[in-house]
């Protein structure tokens, strides 16, 4: 199947920030087979993209998709209250059906806002994968592993859980060309260094990446440092944890020596500015991390702390925070932020062939309406990148393709019944509240 999108503004998301003011993109099965000013060949379907901007699908580098069920339950509280009083008590009474319902709701929300790929850390991973398959989105699923008494009756010991995750990764990796897998050791405060070392060893021997929360709060950093093992990054390097490809979510309370370790070991970062700000956790030094040559993607985190899955808001908020903190308006330019949300985010998330409109890459792309006041005026080709980051938003997303399949048209998801999904999520949220009240 060859689909020809013609006559649109094409923002490629490549390293050169290439923009075609009137360009064509051709999708052939699940790949991009042509990009340029005028396609001379045949096709099976033609899509008039005039009046639209065609861009790579956005990549959400860190989230917990079922937590849409907890949206609005943890507002205006600190991290400890959020985790120990609002979230964990509900998570341990979730059913597989609840997890599926919450994940489908998240998938719909992401697709409608132009997110075509996301990195998920949660439990009940079979349901996470089925939800992604049904919604039609691309997912890097990293099942959570932790060592906590309240979780052991559900997940078993961390040793047993690691083997379950390994089995899942082997069975699901590559399914339909859209499911990617890895290990999700939760954090150094929920797993011992010995456990983290063994999980990294299993991931390394089986060829899967790691996705972990690192130094999200000042309290976490200080309590770890009191153990006399150096910083968290130093301790993890010492046990060989960073010998495996690692995506380190948050990385707020890092120092220059930590960043040297990240760069040397190829650790990437998922920057979640809105969630971190809402929890009062701090501001990750994204511009400084990028300046070290470290790959950084943008993430929403879970909907309990954001409270949505809208990566457009992260695109605007991330550079504004960086500029305000550094007192330097040049510290995080729009062109770099767009790459954080697309190609650089894909690289950070260990998603190969994703995040750019480039021949041979996966056909994951978004068509955004230019028929809005926020898209006017333009002064040169690069104006479109500035508009995407600073003035446009999710409401302008018109059409979305994932793996060559159109999944959104005129703002409507084509794969699942959105009304039914919203109703199912509400029933699950109500049921969870009833269980913890019982």
CSV table of N, CA and C in Angstrom, one decimal, residues 66-150:
chain,number,residue,atom,x,y,z
A,66,UNK,N,-1.8,3.5,32.6
A,66,UNK,CA,-3.0,3.2,33.4
A,66,UNK,C,-3.4,4.3,34.4
A,67,UNK,N,-2.4,5.2,34.7
A,67,UNK,CA,-2.7,6.1,35.7
A,67,UNK,C,-3.6,7.3,35.3
A,68,UNK,N,-4.1,7.2,34.1
A,68,UNK,CA,-5.3,8.0,33.8
A,68,UNK,C,-6.4,7.8,34.7
A,69,UNK,N,-6.5,6.6,35.3
A,69,UNK,CA,-7.6,6.3,36.2
A,69,UNK,C,-7.4,7.1,37.5
A,70,UNK,N,-6.3,7.6,37.8
A,70,UNK,CA,-6.0,8.4,39.0
A,70,UNK,C,-6.0,9.9,38.7
A,71,UNK,N,-6.3,10.3,37.6
A,71,UNK,CA,-6.3,11.7,37.2
A,71,UNK,C,-7.2,12.5,38.2
A,72,UNK,N,-6.5,13.6,38.8
A,72,UNK,CA,-7.3,14.4,39.7
A,72,UNK,C,-7.3,14.0,41.2
A,73,UNK,N,-6.7,12.8,41.5
A,73,UNK,CA,-6.7,12.3,42.8
A,73,UNK,C,-5.4,12.7,43.6
A,74,UNK,N,-4.4,13.2,43.0
A,74,UNK,CA,-3.2,13.6,43.7
A,74,UNK,C,-2.8,15.0,43.4
A,75,UNK,N,-3.7,15.9,43.3
A,75,UNK,CA,-3.4,17.3,43.0
A,75,UNK,C,-3.0,18.0,44.3
A,76,UNK,N,-2.0,18.9,44.2
A,76,UNK,CA,-1.6,19.8,45.2
A,76,UNK,C,-1.1,19.1,46.5
A,77,UNK,N,-0.4,17.9,46.2
A,77,UNK,CA,0.3,17.2,47.3
A,77,UNK,C,1.7,17.0,47.0
A,78,UNK,N,2.6,16.7,48.0
A,78,UNK,CA,4.0,16.5,47.7
A,78,UNK,C,4.2,15.0,47.2
A,79,UNK,N,5.4,14.7,46.8
A,79,UNK,CA,5.8,13.4,46.2
A,79,UNK,C,5.5,12.3,47.2
A,80,UNK,N,5.8,12.4,48.4
A,80,UNK,CA,5.6,11.3,49.4
A,80,UNK,C,4.1,11.0,49.6
A,81,UNK,N,3.3,12.0,49.7
A,81,UNK,CA,1.8,11.8,49.8
A,81,UNK,C,1.3,11.2,48.5
A,82,UNK,N,1.7,11.8,47.4
A,82,UNK,CA,1.3,11.2,46.1
A,82,UNK,C,1.5,9.7,46.0
A,83,UNK,N,2.8,9.3,46.3
A,83,UNK,CA,3.1,7.9,46.1
A,83,UNK,C,2.5,7.0,47.2
A,84,UNK,N,2.7,7.4,48.5
A,84,UNK,CA,2.3,6.4,49.5
A,84,UNK,C,0.9,6.5,50.0
A,85,UNK,N,0.2,7.6,49.8
A,85,UNK,CA,-1.2,7.7,50.2
A,85,UNK,C,-2.2,7.7,49.1
A,86,UNK,N,-1.8,8.3,47.9
A,86,UNK,CA,-2.8,8.4,46.9
A,86,UNK,C,-2.7,7.3,45.8
A,87,UNK,N,-1.5,6.9,45.4
A,87,UNK,CA,-1.3,6.0,44.3
A,87,UNK,C,-1.1,4.6,44.7
A,88,UNK,N,-0.1,4.3,45.5
A,88,UNK,CA,0.2,2.9,45.8
A,88,UNK,C,-1.0,2.1,46.4
A,89,UNK,N,-1.8,2.8,47.3
A,89,UNK,CA,-3.0,2.0,47.9
A,89,UNK,C,-4.0,1.7,46.8
A,90,UNK,N,-4.1,2.5,45.7
A,90,UNK,CA,-5.0,2.2,44.6
A,90,UNK,C,-4.4,1.1,43.7
A,91,UNK,N,-3.1,1.3,43.4
A,91,UNK,CA,-2.5,0.4,42.5
A,91,UNK,C,-2.6,-1.1,42.9
A,92,UNK,N,-2.5,-1.4,44.2
A,92,UNK,CA,-2.5,-2.8,44.6
A,92,UNK,C,-3.8,-3.4,44.6
A,93,UNK,N,-4.9,-2.6,44.3
A,93,UNK,CA,-6.2,-3.2,44.1
A,93,UNK,C,-6.7,-3.2,42.7
A,94,UNK,N,-5.8,-2.8,41.8
A,94,UNK,CA,-6.2,-2.8,40.4
A,94,UNK,C,-6.4,-4.2,39.9
A,95,UNK,N,-7.3,-4.3,38.9
A,95,UNK,CA,-7.4,-5.6,38.2
A,95,UNK,C,-6.8,-5.5,36.8
A,96,UNK,N,-6.6,-6.6,36.1
A,96,UNK,CA,-6.1,-6.5,34.7
A,96,UNK,C,-7.1,-5.7,33.8
A,97,UNK,N,-8.4,-5.8,34.1
A,97,UNK,CA,-9.4,-5.0,33.3
A,97,UNK,C,-9.2,-3.5,33.5
A,98,UNK,N,-8.9,-3.1,34.8
A,98,UNK,CA,-8.7,-1.7,35.1
A,98,UNK,C,-7.5,-1.2,34.3
A,99,UNK,N,-6.4,-2.0,34.3
A,99,UNK,CA,-5.2,-1.5,33.7
A,99,UNK,C,-5.4,-1.4,32.2
A,100,UNK,N,-6.1,-2.3,31.6
A,100,UNK,CA,-6.4,-2.2,30.1
A,100,UNK,C,-7.3,-1.0,29.9
A,101,UNK,N,-8.3,-0.7,30.7
A,101,UNK,CA,-9.2,0.4,30.5
A,101,UNK,C,-8.4,1.7,30.5
A,102,UNK,N,-7.5,1.9,31.6
A,102,UNK,CA,-6.7,3.1,31.7
A,102,UNK,C,-5.7,3.3,30.6
A,103,UNK,N,-5.2,2.2,30.1
A,103,UNK,CA,-4.2,2.2,29.0
A,103,UNK,C,-4.8,2.6,27.7
A,104,UNK,N,-6.0,2.1,27.4
A,104,UNK,CA,-6.7,2.4,26.2
A,104,UNK,C,-7.1,3.9,26.2
A,105,UNK,N,-7.5,4.4,27.4
A,105,UNK,CA,-7.9,5.8,27.5
A,105,UNK,C,-6.6,6.7,27.2
A,106,UNK,N,-5.5,6.3,27.8
A,106,UNK,CA,-4.2,7.0,27.5
A,106,UNK,C,-3.8,7.0,26.1
A,107,UNK,N,-4.0,5.8,25.5
A,107,UNK,CA,-3.6,5.6,24.1
A,107,UNK,C,-4.4,6.5,23.2
A,108,UNK,N,-5.7,6.6,23.4
A,108,UNK,CA,-6.6,7.5,22.6
A,108,UNK,C,-6.1,9.0,22.8
A,109,UNK,N,-5.9,9.3,24.1
A,109,UNK,CA,-5.5,10.7,24.4
A,109,UNK,C,-4.2,11.1,23.7
A,110,UNK,N,-3.3,10.1,23.7
A,110,UNK,CA,-2.0,10.4,23.0
A,110,UNK,C,-2.1,10.5,21.5
A,111,UNK,N,-2.8,9.6,20.9
A,111,UNK,CA,-3.0,9.6,19.5
A,111,UNK,C,-3.6,10.9,19.0
A,112,UNK,N,-4.7,11.3,19.7
A,112,UNK,CA,-5.4,12.5,19.3
A,112,UNK,C,-4.5,13.8,19.5
A,113,UNK,N,-3.5,13.7,20.3
A,113,UNK,CA,-2.6,14.8,20.4
A,113,UNK,C,-1.3,14.7,19.6
A,114,UNK,N,-1.3,13.6,18.7
A,114,UNK,CA,-0.1,13.5,17.8
A,114,UNK,C,1.0,12.7,18.4
A,115,UNK,N,0.8,12.0,19.5
A,115,UNK,CA,1.9,11.1,20.0
A,115,UNK,C,1.7,9.8,19.4
A,116,UNK,N,2.7,9.3,18.7
A,116,UNK,CA,2.6,8.0,18.0
A,116,UNK,C,3.4,6.9,18.7
A,117,UNK,N,4.3,7.3,19.6
A,117,UNK,CA,5.2,6.4,20.4
A,117,UNK,C,5.2,6.8,21.8
A,118,UNK,N,5.3,5.8,22.7
A,118,UNK,CA,5.4,6.2,24.1
A,118,UNK,C,6.2,5.1,24.8
A,119,UNK,N,6.8,5.4,25.9
A,119,UNK,CA,7.6,4.5,26.8
A,119,UNK,C,6.8,4.4,28.1
A,120,UNK,N,6.4,3.1,28.4
A,120,UNK,CA,5.5,2.9,29.5
A,120,UNK,C,6.2,2.0,30.5
A,121,UNK,N,6.1,2.4,31.8
A,121,UNK,CA,6.5,1.6,32.9
A,121,UNK,C,5.3,1.4,33.8
A,122,UNK,N,4.9,0.1,33.9
A,122,UNK,CA,3.8,-0.2,34.8
A,122,UNK,C,3.8,-1.7,35.0
A,123,UNK,N,2.7,-2.2,35.6
A,123,UNK,CA,2.6,-3.6,35.9
A,123,UNK,C,1.4,-4.2,35.0
A,124,UNK,N,1.1,-5.4,35.2
A,124,UNK,CA,0.1,-6.0,34.3
A,124,UNK,C,0.4,-5.8,32.8
A,125,UNK,N,1.6,-6.1,32.5
A,125,UNK,CA,2.2,-5.8,31.2
A,125,UNK,C,1.4,-6.4,30.0
A,126,UNK,N,0.8,-7.5,30.2
A,126,UNK,CA,0.1,-8.2,29.1
A,126,UNK,C,-1.1,-7.2,28.7
A,127,UNK,N,-1.7,-6.6,29.6
A,127,UNK,CA,-2.8,-5.7,29.3
A,127,UNK,C,-2.2,-4.4,28.7
A,128,UNK,N,-1.1,-3.9,29.1
A,128,UNK,CA,-0.5,-2.8,28.5
A,128,UNK,C,-0.2,-3.0,27.0
A,129,UNK,N,0.3,-4.2,26.7
A,129,UNK,CA,0.6,-4.5,25.3
A,129,UNK,C,-0.7,-4.7,24.5
A,130,UNK,N,-1.7,-5.3,25.1
A,130,UNK,CA,-2.9,-5.5,24.3
A,130,UNK,C,-3.6,-4.2,24.0
A,131,UNK,N,-3.6,-3.3,25.0
A,131,UNK,CA,-4.1,-2.0,24.8
A,131,UNK,C,-3.5,-1.2,23.7
A,132,UNK,N,-2.1,-1.2,23.7
A,132,UNK,CA,-1.4,-0.6,22.6
A,132,UNK,C,-1.7,-1.1,21.2
A,133,UNK,N,-1.8,-2.5,21.2
A,133,UNK,CA,-2.2,-3.1,19.9
A,133,UNK,C,-3.5,-2.7,19.4
A,134,UNK,N,-4.5,-2.7,20.4
A,134,UNK,CA,-5.9,-2.4,20.0
A,134,UNK,C,-6.1,-0.9,19.6
A,135,UNK,N,-5.4,0.0,20.3
A,135,UNK,CA,-5.5,1.4,20.0
A,135,UNK,C,-4.8,1.8,18.7
A,136,UNK,N,-3.7,1.0,18.4
A,136,UNK,CA,-2.9,1.3,17.1
A,136,UNK,C,-1.7,2.1,17.3
A,137,UNK,N,-1.2,2.3,18.5
A,137,UNK,CA,-0.1,3.1,18.8
A,137,UNK,C,1.2,2.3,19.0
A,138,UNK,N,2.3,3.0,18.9
A,138,UNK,CA,3.6,2.3,19.1
A,138,UNK,C,4.0,2.4,20.6
A,139,UNK,N,4.5,1.4,21.2
A,139,UNK,CA,4.8,1.4,22.6
A,139,UNK,C,6.1,0.7,22.9
A,140,UNK,N,6.9,1.3,23.7
A,140,UNK,CA,8.0,0.6,24.4
A,140,UNK,C,7.6,0.3,25.8
A,141,UNK,N,7.3,-1.0,26.0
A,141,UNK,CA,6.7,-1.4,27.3
A,141,UNK,C,7.8,-2.0,28.2
A,142,UNK,N,8.0,-1.4,29.3
A,142,UNK,CA,9.1,-1.8,30.3
A,142,UNK,C,8.4,-2.1,31.6
A,143,UNK,N,8.0,-3.4,31.8
A,143,UNK,CA,7.3,-3.8,33.0
A,143,UNK,C,8.1,-3.5,34.3
A,144,UNK,N,7.3,-2.9,35.2
A,144,UNK,CA,8.0,-2.5,36.5
A,144,UNK,C,8.4,-3.6,37.3
A,145,UNK,N,9.6,-3.4,38.0
A,145,UNK,CA,10.1,-4.4,38.9
A,145,UNK,C,10.4,-3.6,40.2
A,146,UNK,N,10.0,-4.1,41.4
A,146,UNK,CA,10.3,-3.5,42.6
A,146,UNK,C,10.3,-4.5,43.7
A,147,UNK,N,10.9,-4.1,44.9
A,147,UNK,CA,10.9,-4.9,46.0
A,147,UNK,C,10.2,-4.2,47.2
A,148,UNK,N,8.9,-4.4,47.3
A,148,UNK,CA,8.2,-3.7,48.4
A,148,UNK,C,7.1,-4.7,49.0
A,149,UNK,N,7.0,-4.8,50.3
A,149,UNK,CA,6.1,-5.8,50.9
A,149,UNK,C,4.7,-5.7,50.4
A,150,UNK,N,4.2,-4.5,50.1
A,150,UNK,CA,2.8,-4.5,49.6
A,150,UNK,C,2.6,-5.0,48.2
